[in-house]
Coordinates of C-alpha atoms in Angstrom, one line a residue:
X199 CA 108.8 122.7 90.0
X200 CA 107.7 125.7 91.8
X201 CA 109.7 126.9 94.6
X202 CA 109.2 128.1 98.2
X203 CA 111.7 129.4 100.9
X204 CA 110.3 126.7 103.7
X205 CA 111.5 127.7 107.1
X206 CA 112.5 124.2 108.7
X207 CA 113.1 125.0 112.5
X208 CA 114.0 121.4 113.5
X209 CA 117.5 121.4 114.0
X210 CA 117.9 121.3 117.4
X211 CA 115.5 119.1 118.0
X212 CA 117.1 116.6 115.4
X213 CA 120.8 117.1 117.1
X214 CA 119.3 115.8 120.9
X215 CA 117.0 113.1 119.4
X216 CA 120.5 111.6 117.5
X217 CA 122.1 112.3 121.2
X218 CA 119.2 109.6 122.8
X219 CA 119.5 107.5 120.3
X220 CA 123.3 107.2 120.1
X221 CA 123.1 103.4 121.0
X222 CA 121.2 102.3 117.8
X223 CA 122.6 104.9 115.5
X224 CA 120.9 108.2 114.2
X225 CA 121.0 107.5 110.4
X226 CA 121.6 110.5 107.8
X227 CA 118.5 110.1 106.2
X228 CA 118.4 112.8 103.6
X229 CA 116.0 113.1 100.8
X230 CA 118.8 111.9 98.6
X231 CA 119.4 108.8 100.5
X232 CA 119.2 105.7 98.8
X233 CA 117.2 102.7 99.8
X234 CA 118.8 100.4 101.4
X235 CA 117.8 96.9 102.4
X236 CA 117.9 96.1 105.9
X237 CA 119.0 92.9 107.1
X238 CA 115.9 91.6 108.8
X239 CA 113.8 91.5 105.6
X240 CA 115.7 89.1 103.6
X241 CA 114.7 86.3 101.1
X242 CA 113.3 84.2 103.9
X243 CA 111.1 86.7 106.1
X244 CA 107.7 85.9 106.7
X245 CA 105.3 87.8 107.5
X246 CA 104.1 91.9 107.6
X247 CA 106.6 94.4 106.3
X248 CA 106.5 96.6 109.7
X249 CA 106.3 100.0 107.6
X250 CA 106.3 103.3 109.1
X251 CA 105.1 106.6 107.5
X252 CA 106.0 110.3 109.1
X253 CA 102.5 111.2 107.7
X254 CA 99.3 109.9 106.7
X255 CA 99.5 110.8 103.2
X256 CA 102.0 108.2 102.5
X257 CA 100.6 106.0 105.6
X258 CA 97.3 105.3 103.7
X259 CA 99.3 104.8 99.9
X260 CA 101.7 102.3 101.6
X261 CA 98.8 100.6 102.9
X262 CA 97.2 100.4 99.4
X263 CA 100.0 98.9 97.8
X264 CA 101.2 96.4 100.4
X265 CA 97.6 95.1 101.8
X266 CA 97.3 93.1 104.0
X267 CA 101.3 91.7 104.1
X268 CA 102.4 94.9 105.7
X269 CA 101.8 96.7 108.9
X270 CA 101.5 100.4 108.4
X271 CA 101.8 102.9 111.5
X272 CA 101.9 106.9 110.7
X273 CA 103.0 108.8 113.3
X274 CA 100.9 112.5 112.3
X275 CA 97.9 111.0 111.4
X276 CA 95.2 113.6 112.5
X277 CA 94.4 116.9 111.3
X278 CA 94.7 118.7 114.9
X279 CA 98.6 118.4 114.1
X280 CA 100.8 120.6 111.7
X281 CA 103.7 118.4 110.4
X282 CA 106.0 121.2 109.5
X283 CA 106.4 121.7 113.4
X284 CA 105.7 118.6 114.9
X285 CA 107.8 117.2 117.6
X286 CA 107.9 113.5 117.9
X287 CA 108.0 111.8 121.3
X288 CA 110.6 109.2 122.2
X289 CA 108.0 106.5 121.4
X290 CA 107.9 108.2 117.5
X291 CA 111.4 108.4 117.3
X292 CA 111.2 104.5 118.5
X293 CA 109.2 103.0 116.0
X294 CA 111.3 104.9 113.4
X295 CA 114.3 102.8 114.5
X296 CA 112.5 99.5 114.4
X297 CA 110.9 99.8 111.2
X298 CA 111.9 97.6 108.7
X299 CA 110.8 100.5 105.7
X300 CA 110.2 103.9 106.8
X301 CA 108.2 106.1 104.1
X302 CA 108.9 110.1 104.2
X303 CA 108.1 113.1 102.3
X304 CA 111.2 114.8 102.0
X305 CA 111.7 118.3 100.8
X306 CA 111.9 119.7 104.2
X307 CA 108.9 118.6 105.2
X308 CA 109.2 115.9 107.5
X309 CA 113.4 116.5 108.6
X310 CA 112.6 115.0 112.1
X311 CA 111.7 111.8 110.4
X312 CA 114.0 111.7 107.4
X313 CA 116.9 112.0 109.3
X314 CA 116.5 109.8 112.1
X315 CA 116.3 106.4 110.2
X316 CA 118.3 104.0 111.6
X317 CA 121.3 102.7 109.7
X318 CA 120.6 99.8 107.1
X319 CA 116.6 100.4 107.3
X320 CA 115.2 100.9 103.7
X321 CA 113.3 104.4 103.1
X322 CA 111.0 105.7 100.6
X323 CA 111.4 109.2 100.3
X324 CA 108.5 111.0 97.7
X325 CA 110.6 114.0 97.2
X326 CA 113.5 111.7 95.7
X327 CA 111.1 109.7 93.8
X328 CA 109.8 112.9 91.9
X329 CA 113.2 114.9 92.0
X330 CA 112.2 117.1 94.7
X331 CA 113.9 119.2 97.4
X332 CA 114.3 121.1 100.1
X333 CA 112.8 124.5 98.8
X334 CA 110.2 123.4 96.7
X335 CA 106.9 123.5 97.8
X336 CA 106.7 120.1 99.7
X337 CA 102.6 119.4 99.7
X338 CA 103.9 116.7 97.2
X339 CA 100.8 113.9 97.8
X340 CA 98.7 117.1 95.8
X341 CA 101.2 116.0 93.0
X342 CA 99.4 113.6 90.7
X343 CA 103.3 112.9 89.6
X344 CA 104.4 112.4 92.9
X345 CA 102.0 110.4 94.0
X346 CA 102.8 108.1 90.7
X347 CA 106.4 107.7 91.2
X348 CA 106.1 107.0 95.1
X349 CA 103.5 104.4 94.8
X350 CA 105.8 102.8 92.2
X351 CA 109.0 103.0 94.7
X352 CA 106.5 101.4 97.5
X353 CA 105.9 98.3 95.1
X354 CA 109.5 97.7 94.3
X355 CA 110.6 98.1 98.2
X356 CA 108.0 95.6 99.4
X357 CA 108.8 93.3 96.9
X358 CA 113.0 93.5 97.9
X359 CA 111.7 93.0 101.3
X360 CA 109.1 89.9 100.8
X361 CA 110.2 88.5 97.4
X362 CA 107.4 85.6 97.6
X363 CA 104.9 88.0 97.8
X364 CA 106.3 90.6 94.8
X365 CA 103.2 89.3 92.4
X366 CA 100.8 90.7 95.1
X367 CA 102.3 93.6 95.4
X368 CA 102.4 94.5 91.5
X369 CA 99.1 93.6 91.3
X370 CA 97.7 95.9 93.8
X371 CA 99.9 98.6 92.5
X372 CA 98.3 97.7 88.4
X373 CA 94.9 98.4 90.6
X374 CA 95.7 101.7 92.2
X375 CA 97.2 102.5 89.2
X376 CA 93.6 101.8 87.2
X377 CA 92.1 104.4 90.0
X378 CA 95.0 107.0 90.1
X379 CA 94.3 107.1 86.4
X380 CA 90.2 107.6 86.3
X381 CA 91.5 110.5 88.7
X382 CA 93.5 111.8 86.3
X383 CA 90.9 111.7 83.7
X384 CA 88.6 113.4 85.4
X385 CA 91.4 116.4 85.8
X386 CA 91.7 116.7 82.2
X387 CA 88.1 116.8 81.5
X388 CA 87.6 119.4 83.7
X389 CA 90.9 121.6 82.8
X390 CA 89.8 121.0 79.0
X391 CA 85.8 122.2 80.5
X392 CA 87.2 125.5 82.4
X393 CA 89.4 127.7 80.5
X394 CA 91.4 131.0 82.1
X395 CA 91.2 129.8 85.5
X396 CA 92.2 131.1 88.7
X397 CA 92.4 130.9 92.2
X398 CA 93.8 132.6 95.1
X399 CA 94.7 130.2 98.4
X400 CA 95.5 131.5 102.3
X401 CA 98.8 128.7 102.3
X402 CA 100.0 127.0 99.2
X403 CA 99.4 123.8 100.5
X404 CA 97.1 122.3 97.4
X405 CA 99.7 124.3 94.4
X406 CA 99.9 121.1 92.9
X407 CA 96.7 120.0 92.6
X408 CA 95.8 122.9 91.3
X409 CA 98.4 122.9 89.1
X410 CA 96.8 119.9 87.7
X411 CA 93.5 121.4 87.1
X412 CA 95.5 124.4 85.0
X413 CA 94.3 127.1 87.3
X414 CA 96.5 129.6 87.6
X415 CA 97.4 130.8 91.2
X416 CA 96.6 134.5 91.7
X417 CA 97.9 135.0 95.0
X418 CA 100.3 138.1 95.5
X419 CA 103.8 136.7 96.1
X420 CA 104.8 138.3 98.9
X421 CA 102.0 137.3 100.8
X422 CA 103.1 133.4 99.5
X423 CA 106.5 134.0 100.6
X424 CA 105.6 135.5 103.8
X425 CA 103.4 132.2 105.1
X426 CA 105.6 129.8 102.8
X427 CA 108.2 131.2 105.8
X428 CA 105.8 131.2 108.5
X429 CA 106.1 134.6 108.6
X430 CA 103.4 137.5 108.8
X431 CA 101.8 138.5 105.2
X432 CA 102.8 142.4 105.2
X433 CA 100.1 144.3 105.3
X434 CA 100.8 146.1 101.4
X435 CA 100.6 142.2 100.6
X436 CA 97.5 141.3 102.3
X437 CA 95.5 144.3 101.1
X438 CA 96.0 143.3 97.3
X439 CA 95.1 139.7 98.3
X440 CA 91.6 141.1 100.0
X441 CA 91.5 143.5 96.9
X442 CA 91.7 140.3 94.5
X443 CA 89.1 138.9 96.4
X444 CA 86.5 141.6 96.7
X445 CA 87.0 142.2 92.9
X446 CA 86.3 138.7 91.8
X447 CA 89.3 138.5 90.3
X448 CA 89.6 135.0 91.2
X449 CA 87.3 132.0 91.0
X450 CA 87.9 130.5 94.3
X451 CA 89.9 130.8 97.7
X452 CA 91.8 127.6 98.7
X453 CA 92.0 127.6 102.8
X454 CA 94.2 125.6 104.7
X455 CA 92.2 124.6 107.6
X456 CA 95.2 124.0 109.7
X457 CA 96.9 127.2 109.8
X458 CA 94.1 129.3 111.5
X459 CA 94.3 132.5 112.1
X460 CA 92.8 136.4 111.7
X461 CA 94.4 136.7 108.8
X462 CA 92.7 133.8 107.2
X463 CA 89.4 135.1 108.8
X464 CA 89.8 138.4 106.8
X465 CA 90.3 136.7 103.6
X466 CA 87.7 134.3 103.7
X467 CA 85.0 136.4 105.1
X468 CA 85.6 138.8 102.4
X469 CA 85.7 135.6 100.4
X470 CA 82.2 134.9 101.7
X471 CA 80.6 138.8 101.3
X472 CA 81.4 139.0 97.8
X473 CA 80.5 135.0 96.7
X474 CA 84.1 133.5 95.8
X475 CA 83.6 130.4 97.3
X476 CA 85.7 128.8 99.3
X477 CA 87.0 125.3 98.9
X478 CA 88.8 124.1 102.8
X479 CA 92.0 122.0 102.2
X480 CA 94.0 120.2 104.9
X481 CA 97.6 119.0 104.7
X482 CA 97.1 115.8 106.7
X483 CA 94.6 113.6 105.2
X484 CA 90.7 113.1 107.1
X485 CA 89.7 110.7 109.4
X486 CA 86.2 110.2 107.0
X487 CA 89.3 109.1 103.9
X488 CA 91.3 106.0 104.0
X489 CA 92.5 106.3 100.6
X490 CA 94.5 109.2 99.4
X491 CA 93.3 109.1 95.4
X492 CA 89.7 109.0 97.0
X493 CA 90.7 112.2 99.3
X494 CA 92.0 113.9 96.1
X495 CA 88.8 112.7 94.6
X496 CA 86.5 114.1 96.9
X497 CA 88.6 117.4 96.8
X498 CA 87.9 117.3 92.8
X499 CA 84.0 117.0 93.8
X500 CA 84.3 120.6 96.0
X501 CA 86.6 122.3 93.5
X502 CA 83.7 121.6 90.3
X503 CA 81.0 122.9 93.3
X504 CA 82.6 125.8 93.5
X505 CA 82.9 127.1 89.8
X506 CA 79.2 126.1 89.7
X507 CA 79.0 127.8 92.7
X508 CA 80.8 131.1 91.2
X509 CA 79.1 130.9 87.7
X510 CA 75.9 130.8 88.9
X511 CA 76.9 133.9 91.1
X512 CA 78.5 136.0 88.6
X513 CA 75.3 137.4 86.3
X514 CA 74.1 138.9 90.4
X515 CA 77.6 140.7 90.6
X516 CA 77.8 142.0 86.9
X517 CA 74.1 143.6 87.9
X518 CA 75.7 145.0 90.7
X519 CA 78.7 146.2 89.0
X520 CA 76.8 148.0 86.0
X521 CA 74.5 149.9 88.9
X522 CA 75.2 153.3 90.4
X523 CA 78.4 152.1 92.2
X524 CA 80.0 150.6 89.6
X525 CA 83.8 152.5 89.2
X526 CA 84.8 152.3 92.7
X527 CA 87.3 150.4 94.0
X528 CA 86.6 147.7 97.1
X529 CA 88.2 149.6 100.2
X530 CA 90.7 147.1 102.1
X531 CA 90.5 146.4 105.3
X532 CA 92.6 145.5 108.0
X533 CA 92.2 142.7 110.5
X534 CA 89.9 143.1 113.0
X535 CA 88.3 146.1 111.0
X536 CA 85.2 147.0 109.4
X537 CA 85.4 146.4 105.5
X538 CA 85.4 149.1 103.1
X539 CA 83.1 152.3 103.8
X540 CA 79.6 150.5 104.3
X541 CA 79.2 150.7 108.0
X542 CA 76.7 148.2 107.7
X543 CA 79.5 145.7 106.9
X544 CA 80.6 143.3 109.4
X545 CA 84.0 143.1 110.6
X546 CA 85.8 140.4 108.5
X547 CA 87.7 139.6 111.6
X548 CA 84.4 138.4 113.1
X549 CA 82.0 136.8 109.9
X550 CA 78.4 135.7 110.1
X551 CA 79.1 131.8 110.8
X552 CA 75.9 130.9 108.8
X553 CA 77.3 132.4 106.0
X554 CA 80.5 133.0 105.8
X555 CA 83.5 130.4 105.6
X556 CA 85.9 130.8 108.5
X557 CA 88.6 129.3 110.5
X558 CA 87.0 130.7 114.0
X559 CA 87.5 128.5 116.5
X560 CA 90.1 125.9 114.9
X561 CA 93.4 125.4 116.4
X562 CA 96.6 126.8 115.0
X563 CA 99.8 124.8 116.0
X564 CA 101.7 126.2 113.6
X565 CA 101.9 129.7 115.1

């Protein structure tokens, strides 16, 4: 599994939120932790599992599996909120405590949630499901694998907690597993339909999924390292990334709408001048999906747009290469600069919103 030095900048919010909740226990929580089985779902409960999930991702898959004999609350559930800096209120931290199965992400992720679990609560944890840590890239719901093995540790902690109702539960799970799978069908038809090919992405948040798809990820690695750490792309870095760009040297740009900023204006308004298309990812899932195989699904549908998209763009550009400027090299630009020597250019920083995919105008909690 690929790995990414992921900044976590939680700890001292972590260390007061164990200080209020000193009275009911701050649990360890750790991605290694092992389920537990708390002492209010025993053989004789009745009625909905009171689940909660740190994110949305898991939030909807919990919901899949358990139906209608669990209650599911996610606490980051929208896409106006980055979860690798969000900071739970006292009411969050609340419902963590009282749930009687908390599902997490792990790897770093989702530390203010992982390790405030209240002693003797049973978690779900996706990162120990697939073997995961802090380090790796955590997007792991992109993880056809992950997704697999967490949905599978879901079934199996329902059923400890509601034993009478373990046949549901293994019978929804059989279903999603019949959907996950056409999913994963339609991957390999398409990897086995698109040979050689490659992408280039603003955050790594969809590695996996592409990963999936056998693209290979283009994107210079110290620009990956720089935004992995939420640092600033330097600018050696982010001139080869617009250089990749500009030269077609990749068939699409994966941009995390969440993490806006003139940095990820450059590189997909140069995206948009020079027809790579540009296929917008989130991390958390969309209000407009309730399941997450049908988000992944509908992310599938753009992706196969896109290599249409740049196919049926590429006989234009190998005109245009072959003509009287073929040989010279796309000039980089900086942000908030004109690109290359054509004056008539206009400023990446600022694209034409008609035609060019940009982030202008979106939020960026994350900075």
């Amino acid at each position: 599994m690929k790995r990414f030095g992921w900044q976590t900048k939680t700890a001292a919010l972590l260390g007061s939120l164990c200080m209020i909740f000193t009275l009911t226990g701050c649990g360890a929580g750790n991605d290694s932790q092992t389920p537990t089985k708390n002492s209010t779902t025993s053989k004789q409960a009745t009625g909905p599992i009171d689940v909660v999930a740190s994110i949305n991702q898991w939030g909807s898959l919990a919901k899949e599996i358990g139906g209608d004999d669990v209650n599911v609350t996610s606490i980051v559930n929208t896409v106006s909120v980055d979860a690798h800096d969000f900071e739970p209120k006292t009411t969050d931290m609340a419902k963590l405590q009282s749930a009687q199965i908390v599902v997490v992400n792990g790897a770093g992720y989702d530390n203010w949630a992982s390790k405030s679990i209240a002693k003797g609560t049973t978690s779900v944890s996706a990162a120990t499901a697939v073997g995961a840590s802090t380090g790796d890239n955590p997007h792991l719901w992109f993880s056809k694998d992950a997704r697999k093995a967490t949905a599978t540790e879901l079934e199996d902690a329902f059923a400890k907690a509601r034993p009478a109702k373990a046949k549901q539960f293994a019978a929804r799970l059989k279903t999603w597993k019949a959907n996950e799978a056409k999913l994963e069908d339609s991957m390999k038809t398409f990897s086995q339909q698109h040979k050689n090919v490659t992408y280039g992405a603003t955050e790594p948040v969809a590695y996996y999924l592409m990963d999936d798809l056998g693209f290979t990820d283009k994107t210079p690695k110290g620009y990956t390292q720089s935004v992995s750490s939420e640092g600033e792309p330097a600018p050696s870095d982010l001139q080869k990334f617009e250089h990749l760009i500009s030269g077609r040297e990749v068939n699409l740009l994966i941009n995390n709408t969440q993490e806006a900023s003139n940095t990820t204006n450059l590189l997909t308004g140069t995206a948009g001048r020079t027809e790579v298309p540009v296929v917008d990812v989130s991390e958390q899932m969309p209000h407009d999906q309730t399941t997450l195989t049908g988000w992944i699904t509908t992310l599938m549908t753009s992706i196969n747009k896109a290599m249409a998209d740049f196919k049926a763009s590429e006989a234009d550009h190998q005109k245009t290469g072959s003509g009287e400027n073929s040989g010279q090299s796309p000039q980089p630009t900086q942000p908030g600069t004109g690109s290359g020597t054509n004056s008539n250019q206009q400023a990446p920083s600022t694209p034409n919103s008609s035609t060019v995919p940009s982030n202008e105008g979106q939020t960026d909690p994350g900075k």
